[in-house]
Structure formats: C-alpha cells, structure tokens
Coordinates of N, CA and C in Angstrom, one line a residue:
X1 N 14.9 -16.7 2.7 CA 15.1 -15.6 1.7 C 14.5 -16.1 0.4
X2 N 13.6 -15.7 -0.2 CA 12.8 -15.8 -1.7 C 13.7 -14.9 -2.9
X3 N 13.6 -15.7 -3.4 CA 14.2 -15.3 -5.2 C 13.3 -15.4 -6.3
X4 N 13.2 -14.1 -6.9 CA 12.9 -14.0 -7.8 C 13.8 -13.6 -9.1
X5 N 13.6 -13.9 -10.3 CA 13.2 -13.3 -11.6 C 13.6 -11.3 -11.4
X6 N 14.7 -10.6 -12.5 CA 13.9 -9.7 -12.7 C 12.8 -9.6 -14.0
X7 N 11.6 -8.8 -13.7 CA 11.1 -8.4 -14.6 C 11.9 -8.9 -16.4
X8 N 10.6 -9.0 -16.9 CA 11.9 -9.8 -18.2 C 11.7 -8.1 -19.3
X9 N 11.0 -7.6 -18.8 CA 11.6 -5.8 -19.5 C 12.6 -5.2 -19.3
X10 N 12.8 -5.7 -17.9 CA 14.3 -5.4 -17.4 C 15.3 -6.1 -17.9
X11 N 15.0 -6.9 -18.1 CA 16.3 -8.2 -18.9 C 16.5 -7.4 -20.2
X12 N 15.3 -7.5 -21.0 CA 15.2 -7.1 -22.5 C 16.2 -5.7 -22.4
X13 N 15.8 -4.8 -21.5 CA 16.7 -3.5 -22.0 C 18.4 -3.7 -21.3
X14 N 18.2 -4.5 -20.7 CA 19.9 -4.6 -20.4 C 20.4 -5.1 -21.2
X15 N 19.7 -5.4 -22.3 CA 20.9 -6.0 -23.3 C 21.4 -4.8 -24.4
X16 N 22.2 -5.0 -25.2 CA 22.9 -4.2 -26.0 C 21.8 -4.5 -27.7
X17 N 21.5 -2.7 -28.1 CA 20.8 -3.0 -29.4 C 21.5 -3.8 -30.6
X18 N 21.0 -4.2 -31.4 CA 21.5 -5.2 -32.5 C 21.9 -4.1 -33.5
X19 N 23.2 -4.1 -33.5 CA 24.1 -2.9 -34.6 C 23.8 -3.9 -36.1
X20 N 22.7 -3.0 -36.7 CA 22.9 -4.0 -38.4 C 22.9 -2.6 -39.5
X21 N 23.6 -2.7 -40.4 CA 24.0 -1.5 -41.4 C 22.2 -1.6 -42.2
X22 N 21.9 -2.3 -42.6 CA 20.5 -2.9 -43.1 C 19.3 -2.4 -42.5
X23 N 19.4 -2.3 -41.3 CA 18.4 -1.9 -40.8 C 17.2 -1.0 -41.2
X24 N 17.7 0.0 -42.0 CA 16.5 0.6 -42.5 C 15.4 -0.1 -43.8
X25 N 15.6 -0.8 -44.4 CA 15.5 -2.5 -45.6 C 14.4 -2.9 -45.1
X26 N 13.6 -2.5 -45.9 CA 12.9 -3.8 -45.4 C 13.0 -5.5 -45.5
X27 N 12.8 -6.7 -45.0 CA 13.2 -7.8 -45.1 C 12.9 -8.3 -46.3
X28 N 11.8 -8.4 -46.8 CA 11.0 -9.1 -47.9 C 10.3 -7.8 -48.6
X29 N 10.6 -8.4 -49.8 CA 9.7 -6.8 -50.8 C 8.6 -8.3 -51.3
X30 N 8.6 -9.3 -51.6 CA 7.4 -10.0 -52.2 C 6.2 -10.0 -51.3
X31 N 5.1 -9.9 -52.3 CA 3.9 -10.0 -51.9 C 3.1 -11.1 -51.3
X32 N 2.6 -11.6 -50.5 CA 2.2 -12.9 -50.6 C 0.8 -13.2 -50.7
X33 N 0.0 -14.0 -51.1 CA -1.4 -14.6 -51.2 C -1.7 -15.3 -50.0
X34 N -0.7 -15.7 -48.9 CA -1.1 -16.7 -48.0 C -2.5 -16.3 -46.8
X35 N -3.1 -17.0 -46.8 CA -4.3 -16.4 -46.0 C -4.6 -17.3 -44.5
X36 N -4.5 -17.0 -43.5 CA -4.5 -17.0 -42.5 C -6.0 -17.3 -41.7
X37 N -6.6 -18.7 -41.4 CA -7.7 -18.9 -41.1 C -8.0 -19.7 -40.2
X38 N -7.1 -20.6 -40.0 CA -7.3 -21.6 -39.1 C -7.0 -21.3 -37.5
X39 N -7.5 -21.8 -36.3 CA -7.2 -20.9 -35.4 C -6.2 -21.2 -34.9
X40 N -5.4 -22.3 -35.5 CA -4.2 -22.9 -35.1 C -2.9 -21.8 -35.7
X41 N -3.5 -21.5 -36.6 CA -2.7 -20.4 -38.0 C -2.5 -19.3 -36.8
X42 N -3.9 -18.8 -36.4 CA -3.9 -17.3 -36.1 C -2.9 -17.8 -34.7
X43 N -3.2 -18.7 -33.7 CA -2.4 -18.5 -32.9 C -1.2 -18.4 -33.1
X44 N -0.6 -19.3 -34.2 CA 1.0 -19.3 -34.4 C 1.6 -18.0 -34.5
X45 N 0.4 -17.4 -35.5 CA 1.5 -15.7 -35.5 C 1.2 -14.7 -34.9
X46 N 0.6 -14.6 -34.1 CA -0.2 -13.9 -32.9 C 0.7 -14.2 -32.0
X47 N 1.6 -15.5 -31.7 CA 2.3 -15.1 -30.8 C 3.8 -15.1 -31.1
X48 N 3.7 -15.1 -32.6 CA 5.4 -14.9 -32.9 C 5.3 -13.4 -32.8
X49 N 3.9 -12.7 -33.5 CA 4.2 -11.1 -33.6 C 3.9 -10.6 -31.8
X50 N 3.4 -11.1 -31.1 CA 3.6 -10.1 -29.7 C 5.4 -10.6 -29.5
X51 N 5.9 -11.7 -29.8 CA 7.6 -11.8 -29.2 C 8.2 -10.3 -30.2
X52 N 7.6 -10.3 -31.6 CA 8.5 -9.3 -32.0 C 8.1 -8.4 -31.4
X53 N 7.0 -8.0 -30.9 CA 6.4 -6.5 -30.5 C 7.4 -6.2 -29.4
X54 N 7.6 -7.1 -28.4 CA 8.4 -7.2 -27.1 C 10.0 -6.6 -27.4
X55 N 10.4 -7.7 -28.1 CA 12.2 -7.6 -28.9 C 12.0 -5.9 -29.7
X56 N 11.3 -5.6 -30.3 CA 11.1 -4.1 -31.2 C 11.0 -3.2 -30.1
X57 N 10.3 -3.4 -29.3 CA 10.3 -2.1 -28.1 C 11.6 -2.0 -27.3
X58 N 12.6 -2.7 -27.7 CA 13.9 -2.7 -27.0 C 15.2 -2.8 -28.0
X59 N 14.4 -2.7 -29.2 CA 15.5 -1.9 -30.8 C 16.2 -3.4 -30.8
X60 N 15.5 -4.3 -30.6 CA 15.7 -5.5 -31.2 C 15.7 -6.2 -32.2
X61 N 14.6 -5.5 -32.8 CA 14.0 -6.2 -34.4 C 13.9 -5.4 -35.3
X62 N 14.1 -5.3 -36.6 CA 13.7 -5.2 -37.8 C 13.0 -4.7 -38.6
X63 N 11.3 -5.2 -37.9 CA 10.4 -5.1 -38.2 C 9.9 -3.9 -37.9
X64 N 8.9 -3.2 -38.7 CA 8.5 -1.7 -38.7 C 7.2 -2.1 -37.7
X65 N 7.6 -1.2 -36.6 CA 6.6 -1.3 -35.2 C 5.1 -0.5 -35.9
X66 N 4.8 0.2 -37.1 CA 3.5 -0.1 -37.4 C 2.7 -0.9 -38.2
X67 N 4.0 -2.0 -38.8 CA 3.3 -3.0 -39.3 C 2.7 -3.9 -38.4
X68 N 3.6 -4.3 -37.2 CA 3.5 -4.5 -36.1 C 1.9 -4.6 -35.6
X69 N 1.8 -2.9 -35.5 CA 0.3 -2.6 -34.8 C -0.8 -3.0 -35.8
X70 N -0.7 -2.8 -36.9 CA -1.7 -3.0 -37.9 C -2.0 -4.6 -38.1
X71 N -1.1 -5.4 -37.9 CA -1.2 -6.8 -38.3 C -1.8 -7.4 -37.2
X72 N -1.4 -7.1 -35.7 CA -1.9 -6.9 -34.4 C -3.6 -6.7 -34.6
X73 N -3.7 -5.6 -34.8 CA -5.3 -5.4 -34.6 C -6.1 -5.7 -35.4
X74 N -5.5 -6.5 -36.9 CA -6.7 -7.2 -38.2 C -6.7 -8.8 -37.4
X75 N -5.6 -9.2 -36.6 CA -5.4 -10.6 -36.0 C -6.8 -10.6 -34.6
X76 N -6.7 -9.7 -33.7 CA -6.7 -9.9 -32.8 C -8.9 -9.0 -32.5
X77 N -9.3 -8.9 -33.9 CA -10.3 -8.0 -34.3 C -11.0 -8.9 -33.6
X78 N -11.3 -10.5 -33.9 CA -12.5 -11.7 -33.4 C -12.2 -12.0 -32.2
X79 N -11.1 -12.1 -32.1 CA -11.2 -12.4 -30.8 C -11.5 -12.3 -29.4
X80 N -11.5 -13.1 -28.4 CA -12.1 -12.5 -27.1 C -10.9 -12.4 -26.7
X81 N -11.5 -11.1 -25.0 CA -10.1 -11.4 -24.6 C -9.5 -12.2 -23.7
X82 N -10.0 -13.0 -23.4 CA -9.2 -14.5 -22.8 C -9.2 -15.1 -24.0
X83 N -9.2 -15.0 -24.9 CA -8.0 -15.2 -26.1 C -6.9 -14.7 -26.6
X84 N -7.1 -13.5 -25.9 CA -5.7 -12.4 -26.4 C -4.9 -12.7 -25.4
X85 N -5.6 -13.2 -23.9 CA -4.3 -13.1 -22.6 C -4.2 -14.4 -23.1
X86 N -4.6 -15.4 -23.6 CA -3.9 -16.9 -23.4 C -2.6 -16.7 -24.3
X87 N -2.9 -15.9 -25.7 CA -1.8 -15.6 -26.7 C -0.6 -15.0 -26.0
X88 N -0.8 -13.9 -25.3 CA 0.4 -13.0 -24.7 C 1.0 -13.9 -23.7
X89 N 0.2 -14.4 -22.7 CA 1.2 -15.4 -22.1 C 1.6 -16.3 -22.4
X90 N 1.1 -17.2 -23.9 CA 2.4 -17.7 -24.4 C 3.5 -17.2 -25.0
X91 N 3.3 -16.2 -25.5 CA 3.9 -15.5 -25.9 C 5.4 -14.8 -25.0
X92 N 4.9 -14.3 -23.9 CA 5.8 -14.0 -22.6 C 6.6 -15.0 -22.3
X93 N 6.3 -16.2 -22.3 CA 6.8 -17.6 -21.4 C 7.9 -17.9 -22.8
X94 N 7.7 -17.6 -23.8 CA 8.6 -18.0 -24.8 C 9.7 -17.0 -24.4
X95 N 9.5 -15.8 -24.9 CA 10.2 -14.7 -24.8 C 11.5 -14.9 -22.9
X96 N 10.5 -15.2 -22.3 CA 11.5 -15.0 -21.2 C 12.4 -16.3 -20.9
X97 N 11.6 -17.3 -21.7 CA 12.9 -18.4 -22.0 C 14.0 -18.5 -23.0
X98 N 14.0 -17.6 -23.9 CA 15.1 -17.1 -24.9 C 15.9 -15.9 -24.1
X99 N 15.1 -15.2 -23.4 CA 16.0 -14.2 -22.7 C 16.8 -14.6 -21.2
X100 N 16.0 -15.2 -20.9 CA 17.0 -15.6 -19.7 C 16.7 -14.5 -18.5
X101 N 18.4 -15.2 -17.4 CA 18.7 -14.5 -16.2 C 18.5 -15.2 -15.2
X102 N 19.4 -14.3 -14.7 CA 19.6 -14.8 -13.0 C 18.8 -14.5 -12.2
X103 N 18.5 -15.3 -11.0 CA 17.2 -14.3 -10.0 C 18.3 -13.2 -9.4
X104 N 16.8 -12.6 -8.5 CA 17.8 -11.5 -7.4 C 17.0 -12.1 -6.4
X105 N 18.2 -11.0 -5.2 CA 17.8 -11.4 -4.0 C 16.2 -10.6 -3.3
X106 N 15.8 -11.6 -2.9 CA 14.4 -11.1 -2.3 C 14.8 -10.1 -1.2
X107 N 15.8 -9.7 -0.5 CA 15.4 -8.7 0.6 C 14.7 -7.1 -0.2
X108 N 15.2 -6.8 -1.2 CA 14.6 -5.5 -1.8 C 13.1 -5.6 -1.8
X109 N 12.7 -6.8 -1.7 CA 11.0 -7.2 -1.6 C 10.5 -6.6 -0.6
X110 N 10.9 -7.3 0.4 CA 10.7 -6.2 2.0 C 10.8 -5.1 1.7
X111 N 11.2 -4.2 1.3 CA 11.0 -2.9 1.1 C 9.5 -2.1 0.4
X112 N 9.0 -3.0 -0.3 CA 7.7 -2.3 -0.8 C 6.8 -3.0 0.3
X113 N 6.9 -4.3 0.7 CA 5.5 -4.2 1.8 C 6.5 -5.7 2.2
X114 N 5.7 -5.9 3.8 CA 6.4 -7.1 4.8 C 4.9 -7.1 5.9
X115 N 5.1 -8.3 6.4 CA 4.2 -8.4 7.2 C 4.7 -7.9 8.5
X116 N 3.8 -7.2 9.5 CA 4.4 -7.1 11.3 C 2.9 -7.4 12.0
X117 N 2.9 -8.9 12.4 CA 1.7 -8.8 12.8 C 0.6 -9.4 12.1
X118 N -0.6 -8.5 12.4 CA -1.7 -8.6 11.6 C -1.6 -7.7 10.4
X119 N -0.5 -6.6 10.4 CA -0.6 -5.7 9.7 C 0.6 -5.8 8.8
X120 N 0.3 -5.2 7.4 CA 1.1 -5.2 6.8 C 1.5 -3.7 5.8
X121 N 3.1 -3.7 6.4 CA 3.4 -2.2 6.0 C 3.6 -2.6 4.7
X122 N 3.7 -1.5 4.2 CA 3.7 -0.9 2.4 C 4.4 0.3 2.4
X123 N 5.1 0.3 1.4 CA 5.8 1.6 0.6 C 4.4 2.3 -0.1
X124 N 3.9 3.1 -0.1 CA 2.6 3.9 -0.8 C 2.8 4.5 -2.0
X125 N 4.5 4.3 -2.3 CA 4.7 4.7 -3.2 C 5.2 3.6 -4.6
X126 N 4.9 2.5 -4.1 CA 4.9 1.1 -5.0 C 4.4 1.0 -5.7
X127 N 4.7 0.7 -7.5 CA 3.9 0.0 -8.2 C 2.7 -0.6 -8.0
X128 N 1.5 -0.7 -8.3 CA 0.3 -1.9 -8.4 C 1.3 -3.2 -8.5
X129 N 2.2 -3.1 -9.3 CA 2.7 -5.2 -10.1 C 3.5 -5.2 -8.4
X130 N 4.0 -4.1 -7.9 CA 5.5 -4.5 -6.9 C 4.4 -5.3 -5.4
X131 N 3.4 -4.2 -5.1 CA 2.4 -4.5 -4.8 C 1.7 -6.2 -4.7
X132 N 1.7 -6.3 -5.8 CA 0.9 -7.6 -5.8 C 1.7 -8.7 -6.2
X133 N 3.1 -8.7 -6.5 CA 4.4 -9.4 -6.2 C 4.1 -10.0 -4.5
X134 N 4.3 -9.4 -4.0 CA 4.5 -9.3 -2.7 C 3.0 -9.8 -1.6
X135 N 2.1 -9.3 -2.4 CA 0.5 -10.2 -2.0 C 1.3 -11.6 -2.5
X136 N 1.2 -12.0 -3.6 CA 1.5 -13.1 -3.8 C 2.6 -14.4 -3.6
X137 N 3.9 -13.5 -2.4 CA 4.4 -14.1 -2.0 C 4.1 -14.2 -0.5
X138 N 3.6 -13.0 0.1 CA 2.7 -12.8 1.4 C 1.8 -13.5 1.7
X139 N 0.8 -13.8 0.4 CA -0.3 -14.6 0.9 C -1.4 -13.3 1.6
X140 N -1.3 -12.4 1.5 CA -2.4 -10.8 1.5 C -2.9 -10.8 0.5
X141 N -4.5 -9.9 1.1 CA -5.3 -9.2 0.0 C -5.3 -8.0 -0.4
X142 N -5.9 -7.5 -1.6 CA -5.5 -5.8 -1.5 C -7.0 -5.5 -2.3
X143 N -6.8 -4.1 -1.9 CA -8.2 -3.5 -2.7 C -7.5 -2.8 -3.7
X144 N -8.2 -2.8 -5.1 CA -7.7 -2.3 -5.8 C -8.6 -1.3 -7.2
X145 N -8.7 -0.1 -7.3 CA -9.4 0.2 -8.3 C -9.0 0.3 -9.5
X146 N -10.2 -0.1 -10.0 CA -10.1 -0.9 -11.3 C -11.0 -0.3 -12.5
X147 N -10.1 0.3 -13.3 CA -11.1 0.6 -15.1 C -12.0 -0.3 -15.6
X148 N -12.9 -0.4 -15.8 CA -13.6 -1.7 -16.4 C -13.8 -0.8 -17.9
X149 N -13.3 -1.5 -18.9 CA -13.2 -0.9 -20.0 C -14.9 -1.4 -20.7
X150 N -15.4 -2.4 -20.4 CA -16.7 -3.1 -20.4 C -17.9 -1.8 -19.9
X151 N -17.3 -1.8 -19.2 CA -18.9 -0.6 -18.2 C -18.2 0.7 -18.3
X152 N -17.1 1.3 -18.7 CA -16.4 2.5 -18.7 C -16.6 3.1 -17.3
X153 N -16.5 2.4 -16.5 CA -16.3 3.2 -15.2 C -15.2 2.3 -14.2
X154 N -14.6 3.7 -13.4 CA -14.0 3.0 -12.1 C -14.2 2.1 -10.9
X155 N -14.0 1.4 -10.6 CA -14.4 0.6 -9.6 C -13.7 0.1 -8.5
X156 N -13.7 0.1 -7.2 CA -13.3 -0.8 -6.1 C -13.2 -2.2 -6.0
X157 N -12.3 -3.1 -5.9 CA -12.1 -4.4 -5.6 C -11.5 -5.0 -4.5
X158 N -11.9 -5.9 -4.0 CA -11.0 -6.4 -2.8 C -10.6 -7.7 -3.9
X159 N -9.0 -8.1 -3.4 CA -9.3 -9.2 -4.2 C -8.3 -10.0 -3.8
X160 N -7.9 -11.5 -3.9 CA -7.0 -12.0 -3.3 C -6.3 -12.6 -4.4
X161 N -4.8 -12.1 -4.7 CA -4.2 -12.4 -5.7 C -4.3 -14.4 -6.4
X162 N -3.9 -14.2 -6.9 CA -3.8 -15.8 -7.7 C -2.2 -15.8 -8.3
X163 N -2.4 -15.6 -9.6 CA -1.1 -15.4 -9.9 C -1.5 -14.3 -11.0
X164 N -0.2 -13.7 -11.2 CA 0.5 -12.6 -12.4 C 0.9 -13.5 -13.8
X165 N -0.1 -13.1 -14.7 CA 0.3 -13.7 -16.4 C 1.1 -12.6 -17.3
X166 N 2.0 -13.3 -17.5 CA 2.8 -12.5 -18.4 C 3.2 -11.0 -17.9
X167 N 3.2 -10.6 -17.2 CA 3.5 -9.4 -16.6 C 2.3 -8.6 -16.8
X168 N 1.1 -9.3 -17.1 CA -0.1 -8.3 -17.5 C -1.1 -8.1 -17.5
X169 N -1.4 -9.5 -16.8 CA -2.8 -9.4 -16.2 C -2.8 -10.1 -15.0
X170 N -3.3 -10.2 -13.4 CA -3.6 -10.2 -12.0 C -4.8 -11.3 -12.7
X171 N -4.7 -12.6 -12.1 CA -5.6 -13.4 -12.1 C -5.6 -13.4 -10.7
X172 N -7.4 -13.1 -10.0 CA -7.4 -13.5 -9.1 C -9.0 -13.5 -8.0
X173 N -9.2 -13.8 -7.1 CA -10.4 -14.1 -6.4 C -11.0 -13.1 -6.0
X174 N -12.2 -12.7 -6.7 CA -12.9 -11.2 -6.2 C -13.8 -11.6 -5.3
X175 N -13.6 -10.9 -4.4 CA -14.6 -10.8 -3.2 C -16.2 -10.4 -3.5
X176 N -16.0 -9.0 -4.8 CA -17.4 -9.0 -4.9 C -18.3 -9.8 -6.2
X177 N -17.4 -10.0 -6.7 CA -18.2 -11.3 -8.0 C -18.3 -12.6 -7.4
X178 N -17.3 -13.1 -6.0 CA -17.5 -14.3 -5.8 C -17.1 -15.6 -6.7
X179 N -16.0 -14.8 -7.3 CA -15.4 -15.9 -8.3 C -14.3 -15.3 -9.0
X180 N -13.7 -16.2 -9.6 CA -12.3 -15.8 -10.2 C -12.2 -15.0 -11.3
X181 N -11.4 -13.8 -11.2 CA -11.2 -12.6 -12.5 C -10.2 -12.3 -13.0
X182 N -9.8 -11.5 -13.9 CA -9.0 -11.9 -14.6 C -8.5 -10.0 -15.1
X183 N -7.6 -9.0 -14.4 CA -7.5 -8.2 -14.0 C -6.4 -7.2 -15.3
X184 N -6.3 -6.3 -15.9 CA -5.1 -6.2 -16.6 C -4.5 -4.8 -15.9
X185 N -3.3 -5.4 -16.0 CA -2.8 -4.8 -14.7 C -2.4 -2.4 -15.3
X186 N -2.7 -2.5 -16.2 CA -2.7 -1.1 -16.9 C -3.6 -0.3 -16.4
X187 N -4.7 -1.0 -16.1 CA -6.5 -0.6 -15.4 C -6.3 -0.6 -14.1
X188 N -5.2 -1.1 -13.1 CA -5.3 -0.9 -11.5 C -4.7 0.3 -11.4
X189 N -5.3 1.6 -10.7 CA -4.8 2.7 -10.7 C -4.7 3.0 -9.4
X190 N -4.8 2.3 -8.3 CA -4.7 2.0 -7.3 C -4.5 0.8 -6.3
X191 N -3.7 0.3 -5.6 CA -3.3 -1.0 -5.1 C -3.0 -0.6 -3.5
X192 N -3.7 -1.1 -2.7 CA -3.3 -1.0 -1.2 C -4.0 -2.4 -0.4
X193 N -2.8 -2.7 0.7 CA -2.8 -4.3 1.0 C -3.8 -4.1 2.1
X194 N -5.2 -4.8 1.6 CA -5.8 -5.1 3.2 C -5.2 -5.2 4.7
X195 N -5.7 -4.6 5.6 CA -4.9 -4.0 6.7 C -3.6 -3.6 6.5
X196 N -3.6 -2.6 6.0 CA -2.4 -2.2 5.7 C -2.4 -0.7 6.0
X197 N -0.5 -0.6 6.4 CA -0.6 0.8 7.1 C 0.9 1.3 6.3
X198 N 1.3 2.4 5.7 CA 2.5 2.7 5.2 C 3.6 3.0 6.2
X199 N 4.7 3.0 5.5 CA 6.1 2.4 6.0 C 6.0 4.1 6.8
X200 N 6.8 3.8 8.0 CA 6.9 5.2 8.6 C 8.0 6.0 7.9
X201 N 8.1 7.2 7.7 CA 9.3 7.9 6.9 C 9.8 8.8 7.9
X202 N 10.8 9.2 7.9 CA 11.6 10.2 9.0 C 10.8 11.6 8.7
X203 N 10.2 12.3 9.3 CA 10.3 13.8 9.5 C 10.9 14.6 9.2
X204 N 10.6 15.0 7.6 CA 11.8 16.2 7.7 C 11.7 17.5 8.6
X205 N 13.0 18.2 9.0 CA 13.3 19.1 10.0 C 12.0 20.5 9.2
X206 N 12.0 21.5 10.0 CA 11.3 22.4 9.6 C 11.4 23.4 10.4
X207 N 11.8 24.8 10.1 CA 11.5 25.4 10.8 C 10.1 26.1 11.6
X208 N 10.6 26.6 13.0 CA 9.4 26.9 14.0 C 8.2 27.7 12.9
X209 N 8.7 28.6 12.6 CA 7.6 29.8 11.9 C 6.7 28.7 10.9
X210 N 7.5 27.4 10.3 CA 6.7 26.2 9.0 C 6.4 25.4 10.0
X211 N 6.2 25.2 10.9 CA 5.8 23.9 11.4 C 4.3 23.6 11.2
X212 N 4.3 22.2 10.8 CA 3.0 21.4 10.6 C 3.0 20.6 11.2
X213 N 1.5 19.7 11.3 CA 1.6 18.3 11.7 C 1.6 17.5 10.5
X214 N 2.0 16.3 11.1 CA 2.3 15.1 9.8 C 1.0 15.0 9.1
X215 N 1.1 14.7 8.1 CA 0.2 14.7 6.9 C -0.9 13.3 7.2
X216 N -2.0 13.8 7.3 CA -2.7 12.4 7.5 C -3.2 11.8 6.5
X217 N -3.0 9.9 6.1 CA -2.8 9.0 5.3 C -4.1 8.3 5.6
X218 N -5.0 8.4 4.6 CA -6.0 7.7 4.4 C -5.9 5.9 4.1
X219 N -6.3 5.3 5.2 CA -6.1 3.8 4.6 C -7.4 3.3 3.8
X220 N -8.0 2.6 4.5 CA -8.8 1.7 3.5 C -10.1 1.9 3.3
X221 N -11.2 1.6 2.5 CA -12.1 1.9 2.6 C -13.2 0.5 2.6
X222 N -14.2 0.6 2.8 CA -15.2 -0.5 3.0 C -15.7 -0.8 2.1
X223 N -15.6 -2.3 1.2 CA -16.2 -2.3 -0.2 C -17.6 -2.5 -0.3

C-alpha cells in the first residue's frame, strides 16, 4: 500500500482563517529606499512573496493580494522561466514544511488509474496532476496536450513522467524532443495513460422507446 501527502492546497484550506481585528491596516505606512539587485536579493523575496501568495489565497495573510501581483511581476520581469520554477519550488518545499500533515492512504489512488495487465485503466474523468500522480507511482506514459505558450499553439506529447515540482510543473522525458522537459501543469488540457482503456461504468437503465448503444470512447492517438 503507497502513501502519500495530501495536496498542500488541501492542507492550506483545512485550516482555520486567522481572525485579526487589524486586518484591514496596512502593516507598514514607511517608505523605503532599499533596492533590490543582487540575484541572491531577488531570490530571497521572490520566494518569501510566492509563500505569501500561497498563505493569502487561503485568508492567511495580511498582505494586499495586489501588491502581491504587482511586486510579483516587477521581480519576475528578467527572468527566465526555469528561474521562476526553481523560485516556486523552493518556495512550495518551504511552505509545505511549515504546513505539515499526515499522509493518506493510497487505495483511493487505484481509483483514478491501476494497472491490469498490459493495460491500464483510468477514471477519464481525472485530473491531469491525479493522472500523473499515478504515472509516477505506476511507472506509465501518457500523452498529453500541451499549450506551448512559446509557439501559441496546441500540441500532442507522449511523455514519461519524471517527477511533479511544487504542484506545478510535470518534469519529464519527451518522446518527441528526445530529451528532458519541463511541463506546467495549467497548459495540459488533456492527460491519457498510454495503453490505456477507461474504467467500465454500470449502464444506466433506459427505457425500450430511449434505447442506445454505449457511447463509443476514443483512446489514443499516434504521435
């Protein structure tokens, strides 16, 4: 039996909001001169401010969520973005070690996809992340299409997971670049496990006069 982690968004909202009378206040009214240049600088607060962005989206912080955004995108303007995932997953790895939690039990896993065979069934109705949870404890590939915000178009991928960073980006082995990529998981708008066939569902009853045949489920396509 495998254990995991819930989701740490799921941690973050099961906790109780922080009741402060203050809260509308801002913290600090002084202005400050301090300027921010070194890249050691920028990482420091680049990833204190994604922990607040995280804690704010679950009425945990203080801080006005469009200062937030605005300090966010003057920080993060030079950057590349395997500079911006290195920041968030430290950032995440901090965050879900101040939050905590207990694992759960892996049988609910089996339920979005299990192996029988060569094949592996799926829930079709799964998440992309539940999806690739499950590649990555399976050891499956999946095809998955992909936004490429670079070329503005959609695209097909076969790909063999690696690991999940910070809940938000799919590092993993593309079949058609032939090398390792680096996926954000907002852009997979589709996830289905190589050889893969969906979980059978009962038949609902119907009457004679409505009778149809079962709806036919397109699997995979050839990349």
């Amino acid at each position: 039996m495998t254990h995991r982690r819930e989701p740490l968004d799921h941690r973050l909202a099961a906790r109780e909001p922080r009741t402060d009378p203050t809260r509308g206040e801002p913290l600090v009214r002084a202005r400050s001169s301090v300027r921010v240049d070194r890249p050691e600088d920028v990482a420091a607060v680049m990833v204190g401010l994604f922990v607040l962005e995280k804690a704010a989206n679950f009425g945990q912080a203080r801080v006005n969520p469009r200062t937030l955004d605005e300090l966010r995108a003057k920080l993060t303007a030079d950057l590349s973005a395997e500079e911006v995932m290195n920041v968030e997953v430290e950032a995440y790895a901090i965050t879900d070690w101040l939050v905590g939690g207990a694992p759960t039990d892996g049988d609910d896993d089996e339920r979005v996809a299990r192996r029988d065979g060569d094949v592996i069934l799926y829930d079709p109705s799964a998440a992309p992340v539940e999806l690739i949870r499950r590649a990555l404890d399976e050891s499956f590939e999946l095809q998955i299409d992909y936004f490429s915000r670079r070329r503005g178009e959609m695209n097909t991928r076969r790909v063999r997971p690696i690991a999940l960073e910070a809940e938000t980006y799919l590092r993993a082995w593309c079949h058609a670049r032939r090398d390792e990529r680096v996926f954000r998981l907002n852009r997979i708008t589709r996830c289905v496990p190589i050889s893969g066939r969906p979980f059978e569902r009962p038949t609902p009853a119907v009457s004679s006069s409505s009778e149809i045949g079962p709806r036919q489920i397109s699997l995979l396509d050839d990349d």
